[in-house]
Coordinates of C-alpha atoms in Angstrom, one line a residue:
M1 CA -16.1 22.1 -41.8
S2 CA -14.1 19.8 -39.7
T3 CA -15.5 18.4 -36.4
P4 CA -14.1 18.6 -33.2
L5 CA -13.3 14.8 -33.4
Q6 CA -11.9 15.1 -37.0
T7 CA -9.8 18.0 -35.6
R8 CA -8.4 15.6 -32.4
R9 CA -7.8 12.7 -34.7
P10 CA -4.7 14.1 -36.4
V11 CA -3.3 15.6 -33.1
A12 CA -3.8 12.2 -31.5
A13 CA -2.1 10.3 -34.7
H14 CA 0.8 12.9 -34.4
A15 CA 1.4 12.1 -30.6
A16 CA 1.0 8.3 -31.1
G17 CA 3.3 8.6 -34.0
R18 CA 5.9 10.2 -31.8
R19 CA 5.6 7.6 -29.1
A20 CA 6.3 5.0 -31.6
L21 CA 9.0 6.5 -33.0
R22 CA 10.7 6.8 -29.4
G23 CA 9.5 3.2 -28.9
R24 CA 11.6 1.9 -31.9
H25 CA 14.8 4.3 -30.8
G26 CA 14.2 2.5 -27.3
V27 CA 16.7 -0.3 -27.2
P28 CA 19.6 1.8 -29.0
G29 CA 18.8 4.3 -26.1
Y30 CA 19.0 1.9 -23.5
V31 CA 22.1 0.5 -25.1
A32 CA 23.8 4.2 -24.7
A33 CA 22.7 4.6 -21.2
L34 CA 23.9 1.3 -20.3
V35 CA 27.4 2.3 -21.9
L36 CA 27.6 5.5 -20.1
L37 CA 26.4 3.9 -16.6
T38 CA 29.2 1.3 -17.2
L39 CA 31.8 4.0 -17.7
S40 CA 30.7 5.9 -14.7
Y41 CA 30.8 2.9 -12.7
W42 CA 34.3 2.3 -13.7
L43 CA 35.4 5.8 -13.1
C44 CA 33.9 5.6 -9.5
A45 CA 35.5 1.8 -9.1
V46 CA 39.1 3.4 -9.6
Q47 CA 38.6 6.6 -7.2
R48 CA 40.8 5.6 -4.0
T49 CA 39.3 8.4 -2.1
T50 CA 35.9 9.5 -0.6
N51 CA 36.0 12.6 -3.1
P52 CA 33.7 11.7 -6.3
S53 CA 34.8 11.9 -9.6
P54 CA 33.8 14.7 -11.7
S55 CA 34.0 12.7 -14.8
A56 CA 31.9 10.3 -13.5
F57 CA 29.1 13.0 -12.6
L58 CA 29.2 14.2 -16.2
L59 CA 28.6 10.7 -17.2
I60 CA 25.7 10.5 -14.8
L61 CA 24.3 13.6 -16.4
A62 CA 24.4 12.2 -19.6
T63 CA 22.8 9.1 -18.6
V64 CA 19.9 11.0 -17.0
A65 CA 19.3 13.2 -20.5
V66 CA 19.4 9.9 -22.6
V67 CA 17.2 8.1 -20.0
F68 CA 14.5 11.1 -19.9
H69 CA 14.5 11.0 -24.1
I70 CA 14.1 7.4 -24.2
T71 CA 10.9 7.7 -21.6
A72 CA 9.3 10.5 -23.8
V73 CA 8.7 12.7 -20.9
R74 CA 6.5 15.5 -21.1
A75 CA 8.2 18.3 -23.3
V76 CA 8.3 21.1 -21.0
I77 CA 9.5 18.9 -18.3
Q78 CA 12.6 17.4 -20.4
H79 CA 13.4 21.0 -21.9
V80 CA 13.5 22.0 -17.8
A81 CA 15.7 19.0 -17.1
W82 CA 18.1 19.7 -20.0
I83 CA 18.8 23.0 -18.9
V84 CA 19.2 21.8 -15.3
L85 CA 21.7 19.1 -16.6
A86 CA 23.4 21.7 -19.0
T87 CA 23.9 24.1 -16.3
A88 CA 25.2 21.6 -13.5
G89 CA 27.2 20.0 -16.2
V90 CA 29.0 23.4 -17.5
A91 CA 29.4 24.1 -13.7
T92 CA 31.2 21.0 -13.3
I93 CA 33.6 21.2 -16.1
V94 CA 34.6 24.9 -14.7
A95 CA 35.0 23.9 -11.6
T96 CA 37.6 21.1 -12.9
L97 CA 39.4 23.3 -14.9
V98 CA 40.0 26.0 -12.4
G99 CA 41.2 23.2 -10.0
A100 CA 38.5 24.0 -7.0
E101 CA 38.2 21.5 -4.4
G102 CA 37.1 20.7 -0.8
R103 CA 34.6 19.4 1.2
I104 CA 31.8 21.5 0.4
L105 CA 32.5 20.8 -3.3
D106 CA 32.3 17.0 -2.7
V107 CA 29.1 17.3 -0.9
M108 CA 27.3 19.2 -3.8
F109 CA 28.7 16.7 -6.2
S110 CA 27.6 13.7 -4.1
A111 CA 24.1 15.6 -3.7
A112 CA 23.7 16.3 -7.0
S113 CA 24.4 12.8 -8.3
I114 CA 21.9 11.3 -5.7
A115 CA 19.0 13.9 -7.2
A116 CA 20.1 12.9 -10.9
L117 CA 20.2 9.1 -10.1
L118 CA 16.8 9.7 -8.3
V119 CA 14.9 10.9 -11.2
A120 CA 16.1 8.5 -13.8
P121 CA 14.9 4.9 -12.6
A122 CA 11.4 6.7 -11.5
A123 CA 11.1 8.0 -15.2
I124 CA 11.7 4.4 -16.6
V125 CA 9.7 2.7 -14.0
A126 CA 6.8 5.3 -14.7
H127 CA 7.4 4.8 -18.5
Q128 CA 7.3 0.9 -18.3
A129 CA 4.6 0.8 -16.3
R130 CA 2.4 2.3 -19.0
R131 CA 3.5 0.1 -21.9
R132 CA 2.4 -3.3 -22.5
G133 CA 4.0 -6.7 -23.6
F134 CA 7.2 -7.8 -22.8
N135 CA 10.3 -7.2 -25.4
L136 CA 14.1 -6.4 -25.3
E137 CA 13.5 -2.9 -24.4
A138 CA 11.5 -3.9 -21.3
L139 CA 14.3 -6.2 -20.2
M140 CA 16.9 -3.6 -21.0
A141 CA 14.9 -1.1 -19.3
T142 CA 14.6 -3.2 -16.2
I143 CA 18.6 -3.6 -16.1
T144 CA 19.2 0.2 -16.6
A145 CA 16.9 0.8 -13.8
Y146 CA 18.5 -1.5 -11.4
L147 CA 22.0 -0.6 -11.9
L148 CA 20.9 3.0 -11.4
V149 CA 19.4 2.3 -8.0
G150 CA 22.7 0.6 -7.2
M151 CA 24.5 3.9 -8.3
L152 CA 21.8 5.9 -6.4
F153 CA 22.9 3.9 -3.0
T154 CA 26.4 4.3 -3.7
F155 CA 26.5 8.5 -3.6
V156 CA 24.0 8.1 -0.4
F157 CA 26.7 6.1 1.2
N158 CA 29.4 8.5 -0.2
L159 CA 27.2 11.8 1.2
V160 CA 26.9 10.2 4.6
S161 CA 30.8 9.3 4.5
L162 CA 31.5 12.8 3.5
V163 CA 29.3 14.5 6.3
S164 CA 30.3 12.1 9.0
S165 CA 33.7 12.4 11.1
A166 CA 33.8 8.6 11.6
P167 CA 35.1 6.4 8.3
M168 CA 32.5 4.2 7.3
F169 CA 34.0 0.8 7.2
G170 CA 36.0 1.8 10.6
D171 CA 39.8 1.8 10.7
G172 CA 40.0 -1.8 9.3
S173 CA 39.0 -0.9 5.7
E174 CA 39.5 1.9 3.1
D175 CA 37.0 4.4 3.3
S176 CA 36.6 5.2 -0.5
L177 CA 34.1 5.5 -3.2
S178 CA 35.4 2.4 -4.8
N179 CA 34.7 0.6 -1.7
Q180 CA 31.3 2.2 -1.5
L181 CA 30.6 1.2 -4.9
F182 CA 31.4 -2.4 -4.2
F183 CA 29.3 -2.4 -0.8
S184 CA 26.5 -0.6 -2.4
F185 CA 26.0 -3.5 -5.1
T186 CA 26.6 -6.2 -2.9
T187 CA 24.2 -5.0 -0.5
L188 CA 21.5 -4.3 -3.1
T189 CA 22.0 -8.0 -4.3
T190 CA 21.9 -9.0 -0.7
T191 CA 25.3 -10.7 -1.7
G192 CA 27.1 -9.9 1.7
Y193 CA 30.7 -11.0 1.0
G194 CA 31.4 -9.6 4.6
N195 CA 34.6 -8.1 3.7
L196 CA 33.1 -4.7 4.3
A197 CA 30.6 -3.8 7.0
P198 CA 29.4 -0.3 7.9
V199 CA 30.1 0.7 11.5
T200 CA 28.4 4.2 11.6
S201 CA 24.7 4.2 12.3
G202 CA 23.8 6.4 9.4
S203 CA 25.7 3.9 6.9
Q204 CA 24.0 1.1 8.5
A205 CA 20.5 2.4 8.1
V206 CA 21.1 3.5 4.5
A207 CA 22.5 -0.6 4.1
V208 CA 19.3 -1.9 5.5
A209 CA 17.2 0.4 3.1
E210 CA 19.1 -0.7 -0.1
A211 CA 18.6 -4.2 1.0
I212 CA 14.7 -3.7 0.9
T213 CA 14.9 -1.8 -1.7
G214 CA 16.6 -4.1 -4.0
Q215 CA 14.4 -6.8 -2.8
L216 CA 11.3 -5.2 -3.4
F217 CA 12.5 -3.9 -6.8
L218 CA 13.6 -7.3 -8.0
I219 CA 9.5 -8.6 -7.1
T220 CA 8.2 -5.9 -8.9
A221 CA 10.2 -6.2 -12.0
V222 CA 9.6 -10.1 -12.3
A223 CA 5.9 -9.2 -11.9
R224 CA 6.2 -6.4 -14.3
I225 CA 8.1 -9.0 -16.8
M226 CA 5.6 -11.8 -16.0
R227 CA 2.6 -9.6 -16.4
G228 CA 3.9 -8.0 -19.8
S229 CA 4.7 -11.1 -21.3
S230 CA 1.2 -12.7 -20.7
L231 CA -0.5 -9.2 -22.1
R232 CA -0.6 -8.1 -25.9
P233 CA -1.0 -4.5 -27.0
A234 CA -4.9 -3.3 -26.5
T235 CA -6.5 -2.8 -30.3
R236 CA -7.6 1.0 -29.9
P237 CA -11.4 1.4 -30.2
D238 CA -11.1 3.5 -33.3
S239 CA -9.1 1.0 -35.0
R240 CA -11.8 -1.3 -34.7
Q241 CA -14.4 1.1 -36.0
E242 CA -12.3 1.9 -38.9
A243 CA -12.0 -1.7 -40.0
S244 CA -15.6 -2.4 -39.6

């Protein structure tokens, strides 16, 4: 007759095996996420209007699905997320095929992109915070999360521009998703070329929030890498007992 401890051990071993399997697939998974992000970035970069690109939105949904798989989110949450992402993807494809357009649809695309890009970096940070030791996966996870934050603020700027009657950059510069993308990443990295500057109060508030977020993210990411590189994976108590 098995004891409760003996019953729990196979379950724990199975869970540990699943986490290890996902850990081995972490680097290829982040490579896939970075490829999807690069493609969505390019689609946004060639958009000369403020209308969000449906194709870029589909790639963002795929990126979130990949991130959820890599970060070993709970099965229930992951299944619900996949249903939501699949529903949003199908709705986007249908809207594109029927030629639906308009300000309301653009606002919905932009808001949905913000929601998707908000949960993805949060899932990466939460997953990496539970891990020990610095490796290639941790580095790629940091890069992926950083790019996701830049894309997130791109669509925040886009949403502010869509709901505002005044152009985001004034009359002297083109108010487009391409320029919003460029301005977002130069603000995130605090590069500040000065060729684009928001003139509305809403976009200026978002720019300040992104600049602060970018600096805080770099500080915490570097601290996470330095802490991880100085720690070794802890040995489980049951492993030490079995060895003895």
